Coordinates of C-alpha atoms and ligand atoms in Angstrom, one line a residue:
X1 CA 39.5 -26.4 -83.5
X2 CA 36.0 -25.9 -85.0
X3 CA 33.0 -28.0 -84.2
X4 CA 30.8 -28.0 -87.4
X5 CA 27.1 -28.1 -86.6
X6 CA 26.2 -26.7 -90.1
X7 CA 23.0 -28.1 -91.7
X8 CA 24.5 -28.5 -95.2
X9 CA 26.8 -28.7 -96.8
X10 CA 27.7 -30.4 -93.6
X11 CA 30.7 -31.9 -91.8
X12 CA 32.8 -34.6 -93.5
X13 CA 35.1 -37.1 -91.9
X14 CA 38.7 -36.0 -91.6
X15 CA 39.7 -39.2 -93.4
X16 CA 37.7 -38.2 -96.5
X17 CA 39.1 -34.7 -96.5
X18 CA 42.7 -35.9 -96.2
X19 CA 42.4 -38.6 -98.9
X20 CA 40.5 -36.2 -101.2
X21 CA 43.3 -33.6 -100.8
X22 CA 45.9 -36.2 -101.8
X23 CA 43.7 -37.2 -104.8
X24 CA 43.5 -33.5 -105.9
X25 CA 47.3 -33.4 -106.1
X26 CA 48.2 -36.9 -107.3
X27 CA 45.4 -39.4 -107.7
X28 CA 46.4 -43.1 -107.1
X29 CA 50.1 -42.2 -107.8
X30 CA 49.1 -41.5 -111.4
X31 CA 50.8 -38.1 -111.4
X32 CA 47.5 -36.5 -112.3
X33 CA 44.7 -34.9 -110.3
X34 CA 41.4 -36.6 -109.8
X35 CA 40.1 -33.3 -111.2
X36 CA 41.8 -33.7 -114.6
X37 CA 41.3 -37.4 -115.5
X38 CA 38.8 -38.9 -117.9
X39 CA 35.6 -40.1 -116.3
X40 CA 36.0 -43.1 -118.7
X41 CA 39.5 -43.9 -117.3
X42 CA 40.0 -47.2 -115.4
X43 CA 41.0 -45.2 -112.3
X44 CA 37.6 -43.3 -112.2
X45 CA 35.6 -46.3 -113.3
X46 CA 37.0 -48.1 -110.2
X47 CA 35.9 -45.2 -108.0
X48 CA 32.4 -45.2 -109.3
X49 CA 32.1 -48.9 -109.0
X50 CA 33.4 -48.8 -105.5
X51 CA 31.0 -46.1 -104.5
X52 CA 28.1 -48.1 -105.8
X53 CA 29.3 -51.3 -104.2
X54 CA 29.6 -49.5 -100.8
X55 CA 26.1 -48.2 -101.1
X56 CA 24.9 -51.7 -101.9
X57 CA 26.8 -53.2 -99.0
X58 CA 26.1 -50.6 -96.4
X59 CA 22.3 -50.5 -97.2
X60 CA 22.0 -54.2 -98.2
X61 CA 20.5 -53.2 -101.5
X62 CA 19.2 -56.4 -103.2
X63 CA 19.1 -57.3 -106.9
X64 CA 16.3 -55.6 -108.7
X65 CA 17.4 -52.1 -107.6
X66 CA 19.6 -49.7 -109.5
X67 CA 22.0 -47.3 -107.8
X68 CA 22.6 -43.9 -109.5
X69 CA 24.9 -41.0 -108.8
X70 CA 23.4 -38.0 -110.4
X71 CA 23.6 -34.2 -110.4
X72 CA 21.0 -31.5 -109.7
X73 CA 20.6 -32.2 -106.0
X74 CA 17.5 -33.5 -104.2
X75 CA 15.6 -30.6 -105.8
X76 CA 16.1 -32.1 -109.2
X77 CA 14.5 -35.3 -107.8
X78 CA 11.4 -33.4 -106.7
X79 CA 10.7 -33.1 -110.5
X80 CA 12.3 -36.3 -111.8
X81 CA 10.2 -38.5 -109.5
X82 CA 6.8 -37.5 -110.9
X83 CA 8.2 -37.1 -114.4
X84 CA 9.1 -40.8 -114.3
X85 CA 6.5 -42.3 -112.0
X86 CA 3.3 -40.2 -112.2
X87 CA 1.1 -40.9 -115.2
X88 CA -0.9 -37.9 -116.5
X89 CA -4.4 -37.9 -114.9
X90 CA -3.2 -40.2 -112.1
X91 CA -2.6 -39.2 -108.5
X92 CA 0.5 -39.3 -106.3
X93 CA 0.2 -39.2 -102.5
X94 CA 2.5 -36.9 -100.4
X95 CA 3.0 -36.6 -96.7
X96 CA 3.6 -32.9 -96.1
X97 CA 6.1 -32.6 -93.2
X98 CA 7.9 -29.4 -94.1
X99 CA 9.5 -27.1 -96.7
X100 CA 11.2 -29.9 -98.6
X101 CA 8.0 -32.0 -98.8
X102 CA 6.1 -28.9 -100.0
X103 CA 8.6 -28.2 -102.7
X104 CA 8.5 -31.9 -103.8
X105 CA 4.7 -32.0 -104.1
X106 CA 4.6 -28.6 -105.9
X107 CA 6.7 -30.2 -108.7
X108 CA 4.5 -33.3 -108.8
X109 CA 1.5 -31.1 -109.6
X110 CA 3.2 -30.3 -113.0
X111 CA 2.7 -33.9 -114.0
X112 CA -0.5 -35.2 -112.4
X113 CA -2.8 -34.9 -109.4
X114 CA -1.4 -34.7 -105.9
X115 CA -3.2 -35.9 -102.8
X116 CA -1.7 -34.5 -99.6
X117 CA -2.6 -37.3 -97.2
X118 CA -1.7 -35.2 -94.2
X119 CA 0.2 -32.0 -93.4
X120 CA 2.0 -30.7 -90.3
X121 CA 1.7 -27.1 -91.6
X122 CA -0.9 -25.9 -89.1
X123 CA 1.5 -26.7 -86.3
X124 CA 4.5 -25.2 -88.1
X125 CA 5.7 -28.7 -88.9
X126 CA 6.7 -29.4 -85.3
X127 CA 4.8 -32.7 -85.4
X128 CA 4.7 -35.5 -88.0
X129 CA 1.1 -36.5 -88.7
X130 CA 0.4 -40.2 -88.3
X131 CA -3.3 -40.4 -88.9
X132 CA -3.8 -40.9 -92.6
X133 CA -4.3 -43.6 -95.2
X134 CA -2.7 -43.9 -98.6
X135 CA -5.0 -44.8 -101.5
X136 CA -4.0 -48.0 -103.3
X137 CA -4.8 -46.2 -106.5
X138 CA -1.9 -43.7 -106.1
X139 CA 1.1 -44.1 -108.4
X140 CA 3.4 -43.7 -105.4
X141 CA 3.5 -42.3 -101.9
X142 CA 6.2 -39.7 -101.1
X143 CA 7.7 -39.0 -97.7
X144 CA 10.6 -36.9 -96.4
X145 CA 12.4 -39.1 -93.8
X146 CA 14.1 -36.3 -91.9
X147 CA 13.0 -32.7 -91.9
X148 CA 16.2 -30.8 -91.9
X149 CA 14.7 -27.4 -91.2
X150 CA 12.2 -28.3 -88.4
X151 CA 14.2 -31.0 -86.7
X152 CA 11.6 -33.8 -87.0
X153 CA 12.2 -37.3 -88.3
X154 CA 10.0 -40.3 -89.1
X155 CA 10.9 -42.7 -86.3
X156 CA 9.4 -45.5 -88.3
X157 CA 8.4 -45.8 -92.0
X158 CA 4.8 -46.1 -93.0
X159 CA 3.6 -49.3 -94.7
X160 CA 2.4 -48.2 -98.2
X161 CA 0.1 -50.1 -100.6
X162 CA 2.0 -48.4 -103.5
X163 CA 5.7 -47.7 -104.1
X164 CA 7.1 -45.7 -101.3
X165 CA 9.4 -42.9 -102.4
X166 CA 11.6 -41.1 -99.8
X167 CA 13.7 -38.0 -99.7
X168 CA 16.4 -39.1 -97.4
X169 CA 18.8 -36.2 -98.0
X170 CA 19.5 -35.5 -94.4
X171 CA 19.5 -38.9 -92.8
X172 CA 20.6 -41.4 -95.3
X173 CA 23.2 -43.8 -93.8
X174 CA 22.4 -42.6 -90.3
X175 CA 20.2 -45.5 -89.3
X176 CA 19.3 -49.0 -90.4
X177 CA 16.2 -49.4 -92.6
X178 CA 14.9 -52.0 -95.0
X179 CA 15.4 -50.8 -98.6
X180 CA 12.9 -53.4 -99.7
X181 CA 10.2 -51.3 -98.2
X182 CA 10.9 -48.6 -100.8
X183 CA 10.4 -48.1 -104.5
X184 CA 12.8 -45.2 -104.7
X185 CA 15.0 -43.2 -102.4
X186 CA 17.0 -40.2 -103.1
X187 CA 19.4 -38.0 -101.3
X188 CA 21.5 -34.9 -102.1
X189 CA 25.0 -35.9 -100.8
X190 CA 25.9 -32.8 -99.0
X191 CA 24.2 -33.5 -95.6
X192 CA 25.3 -36.9 -94.7
X193 CA 27.3 -38.7 -97.4
X194 CA 29.6 -36.3 -99.2
X195 CA 30.0 -32.9 -100.8
X196 CA 27.5 -31.0 -102.8
X197 CA 27.3 -32.0 -106.4
X198 CA 26.3 -35.6 -106.3
X199 CA 22.8 -37.0 -105.6
X200 CA 22.2 -40.6 -104.8
X201 CA 19.2 -42.4 -106.2
X202 CA 18.3 -46.0 -105.4
X203 CA 15.3 -47.3 -107.5
X204 CA 13.5 -50.5 -107.8
X205 CA 13.7 -51.3 -111.5
X206 CA 10.2 -52.7 -111.8
X207 CA 8.5 -49.4 -110.9
X208 CA 10.0 -47.7 -114.0
X209 CA 8.7 -47.5 -117.5
X210 CA 5.1 -47.2 -116.6
X211 CA 4.3 -43.7 -117.7
X212 CA 3.5 -42.9 -121.3
X213 CA 5.1 -39.5 -121.7
X214 CA 8.4 -38.8 -123.4
X215 CA 11.2 -38.0 -120.9
X216 CA 14.5 -36.3 -121.9
X217 CA 17.4 -38.7 -121.3
X218 CA 19.1 -36.7 -118.6
X219 CA 15.9 -36.8 -116.6
X220 CA 15.0 -40.4 -117.4
X221 CA 16.0 -43.0 -114.8
X222 CA 16.0 -45.8 -117.3
X223 CA 18.4 -43.9 -119.7
X224 CA 20.6 -43.0 -116.7
X225 CA 20.7 -46.6 -115.5
X226 CA 21.5 -47.8 -119.0
X227 CA 24.4 -45.3 -119.0
X228 CA 25.6 -46.6 -115.7
X229 CA 25.4 -43.1 -114.1
X230 CA 27.6 -42.0 -117.1
X231 CA 25.1 -40.9 -119.7
X232 CA 27.2 -37.7 -119.5
X233 CA 30.2 -36.7 -117.5
X234 CA 29.3 -37.5 -113.9
X235 CA 30.4 -35.3 -110.9
X236 CA 33.8 -37.0 -110.7
X237 CA 35.2 -35.3 -107.6
X238 CA 31.9 -35.4 -105.6
X239 CA 31.5 -39.1 -106.3
X240 CA 35.1 -39.6 -105.2
X241 CA 34.5 -37.9 -101.8
X242 CA 31.2 -39.8 -101.4
X243 CA 33.2 -43.0 -101.9
X244 CA 35.8 -42.0 -99.3
X245 CA 33.0 -41.1 -96.8
X246 CA 31.3 -44.4 -97.3
X247 CA 34.6 -46.2 -96.9
X248 CA 35.1 -44.4 -93.6
X249 CA 31.6 -45.4 -92.6
X250 CA 32.2 -49.1 -93.5
X251 CA 35.6 -49.1 -91.6
X252 CA 34.0 -47.8 -88.4
X253 CA 31.4 -50.6 -88.4
X254 CA 28.8 -49.5 -91.0
X255 CA 25.2 -48.2 -90.5
X256 CA 24.4 -50.2 -87.3
X257 CA 27.4 -48.7 -85.5
X258 CA 26.8 -45.2 -86.7
X259 CA 23.2 -45.5 -85.6
X260 CA 24.3 -46.2 -82.1
X261 CA 26.7 -43.2 -82.1
X262 CA 24.0 -41.0 -83.6
X263 CA 21.6 -42.0 -80.9
X264 CA 24.1 -41.3 -78.1
X265 CA 24.8 -37.8 -79.6
X266 CA 21.1 -37.0 -79.9
X267 CA 20.3 -38.3 -76.4
X268 CA 23.1 -36.2 -74.8
X269 CA 21.9 -33.0 -76.5
X270 CA 18.2 -33.4 -76.0
X271 CA 18.8 -34.3 -72.3
X272 CA 20.6 -31.0 -71.8
X273 CA 17.9 -29.1 -73.7
X274 CA 15.2 -30.6 -71.5
X275 CA 17.2 -30.1 -68.3
X276 CA 18.6 -26.6 -68.9
X277 CA 15.9 -24.1 -67.8
X278 CA 17.2 -21.5 -70.4
X279 CA 16.5 -23.7 -73.4
X280 CA 13.6 -25.6 -74.9
X281 CA 13.2 -28.0 -77.9
X282 CA 10.8 -27.0 -80.7
X283 CA 9.9 -30.4 -82.1
X284 CA 7.3 -32.7 -80.7
X285 CA 9.2 -35.1 -78.5
X286 CA 8.1 -38.2 -80.3
X287 CA 9.2 -36.8 -83.6
X288 CA 12.6 -35.4 -82.6
X289 CA 15.3 -35.8 -85.3
X290 CA 18.6 -37.5 -84.5
X291 CA 20.3 -35.5 -87.2
X292 CA 19.0 -31.9 -86.8
X293 CA 18.3 -30.8 -83.2
X294 CA 16.2 -27.6 -83.2
X295 CA 15.9 -25.5 -80.0
X296 CA 15.2 -22.0 -78.8
X297 CA 15.7 -20.0 -75.6
X298 CA 12.9 -19.3 -73.2
X299 CA 14.0 -15.7 -73.5
X300 CA 14.7 -15.1 -77.2
X301 CA 16.6 -11.9 -76.4
X302 CA 19.4 -14.0 -74.9
X303 CA 19.9 -15.9 -78.2
X304 CA 22.6 -13.7 -79.7
X305 CA 24.6 -13.8 -76.4
X306 CA 24.6 -17.6 -76.5
X307 CA 25.6 -17.7 -80.2
X308 CA 28.5 -15.4 -79.4
X309 CA 29.7 -17.6 -76.5
X310 CA 29.3 -20.7 -78.8
X311 CA 31.4 -19.0 -81.5
X312 CA 34.1 -18.3 -78.9
X313 CA 34.2 -22.1 -78.2
X314 CA 34.6 -22.9 -81.9
X315 CA 31.0 -24.1 -82.3
X316 CA 29.8 -23.1 -85.7
X317 CA 26.7 -23.4 -87.8
X318 CA 24.3 -23.3 -84.9
X319 CA 22.0 -20.6 -86.1
X320 CA 18.5 -22.0 -86.8
X321 CA 16.9 -21.8 -90.3
X322 CA 15.5 -18.4 -91.0
X323 CA 11.9 -19.9 -91.0
X324 CA 12.2 -21.3 -87.5
X325 CA 14.8 -19.1 -85.7
X326 CA 16.7 -20.1 -82.6
X327 CA 19.3 -22.8 -82.9
X328 CA 19.8 -25.9 -85.0
X329 CA 22.6 -28.3 -84.2
X330 CA 23.1 -30.7 -87.1
X331 CA 24.8 -33.7 -85.7
X332 CA 25.4 -35.7 -88.9
X333 CA 27.4 -39.0 -89.0
X334 CA 30.8 -37.3 -89.2
X335 CA 30.3 -35.1 -86.1
X336 CA 32.1 -36.7 -83.1
X337 CA 30.3 -36.9 -79.8
X338 CA 33.1 -34.8 -78.3
X339 CA 31.7 -31.8 -80.3
X340 CA 28.3 -32.4 -78.8
X341 CA 29.9 -32.6 -75.3
X342 CA 31.4 -29.2 -75.9
X343 CA 28.0 -27.8 -77.0
X344 CA 26.4 -29.2 -73.8
X345 CA 29.2 -27.8 -71.6
X346 CA 28.7 -24.4 -73.3
X347 CA 25.0 -24.4 -72.6
X348 CA 25.8 -25.2 -68.9
X349 CA 28.4 -22.5 -68.7
X350 CA 25.9 -20.0 -70.2
X351 CA 23.3 -21.1 -67.6
X352 CA 25.7 -20.6 -64.7
X353 CA 26.7 -17.1 -66.0
X354 CA 23.0 -16.1 -66.0
X355 CA 22.1 -17.3 -62.6
Ligands
LIG401 C1 18.9 -30.0 -98.2 C2 17.6 -30.8 -98.6 C3 17.0 -30.7 -99.8 C4 17.6 -29.9 -101.0 O1 18.7 -30.4 -101.4 P1 19.5 -29.8 -102.7 O2 20.5 -30.9 -102.9 O3 20.0 -28.5 -102.4 O4 18.5 -29.8 -103.8 C5 15.9 -31.5 -100.1 N1 15.4 -32.3 -99.1 C6 16.0 -32.4 -97.9 C7 15.4 -33.2 -96.8 C8 17.1 -31.6 -97.6 O5 17.6 -31.6 -96.3

């Protein structure tokens, strides 16, 4: 038995894996694989509709917002957001909380001016800056809700005088939030809602159509909305697995229930990191992520021995990102608390054996 702490593509619910396997062989009793049916078939249209309806239901998305399943990952959105929302000569505001924010704002500079309202770079992104103001003249304000690499997370979302845009790739569906506070959110599926290959975008319709430039259809939210996420062939299988994962989430009680479970998992692990004299957390305590838990050893020369013990226990994906080092335990929605308990026991066993 493996316990998958990988940062992404990350763990998926067993339910989704089993149903998806069946669908690969014989989808809905059709005698055909989900991999070989038309995206215009009634069978797939029902999958896409159900995936969109589940997003709407689980996140309470009101009328006036459109839900898209696209390709290109979150990285494509780094460019699509300014392409569609940032008028030439205007300014977009960005909160720089890590590698992903930096990549996002780099793309925005292609289209207009970028104002970085605050950056955590000087402290290696261990802390999320809170002391900043957003200009009411900006076209939008971009944040990264959870910083997958540094293990920090915005515990509350800022009030913004302009449309708030969020990269929620690594914490979407992990906690309750009010979608009406946002103009646009996007998320690559492969951290917390499905496999690689699909990207979720939820956009408030009224913020679109305000820039003058021409935008190629495949990068144009309005064209993609008009096409109902089927301007071209969508990522059929990835959307199917997202639908199954969201179905699983709904059946266990939805976002409020998974938020409780995620908090329990995170509390358990941080408690051990803080208690165990061999380990220490890297993120500022107030900004700790409930999705990616980053920690190191007081004595870094012991890290490979701990990783080896963890591997023996079936704990995989714990090595920290190359830019941070140490360990990163990604404890996404689908990871059961029993896996975190085994990680904690392994840390305690390691401590005892090094007395
Ligand atoms: C993984 C990740 C990305 C990059 O996602 P791709 O789908 O590979 O483009 C962007 N932002 C965040 C917060 C991520 O965790």
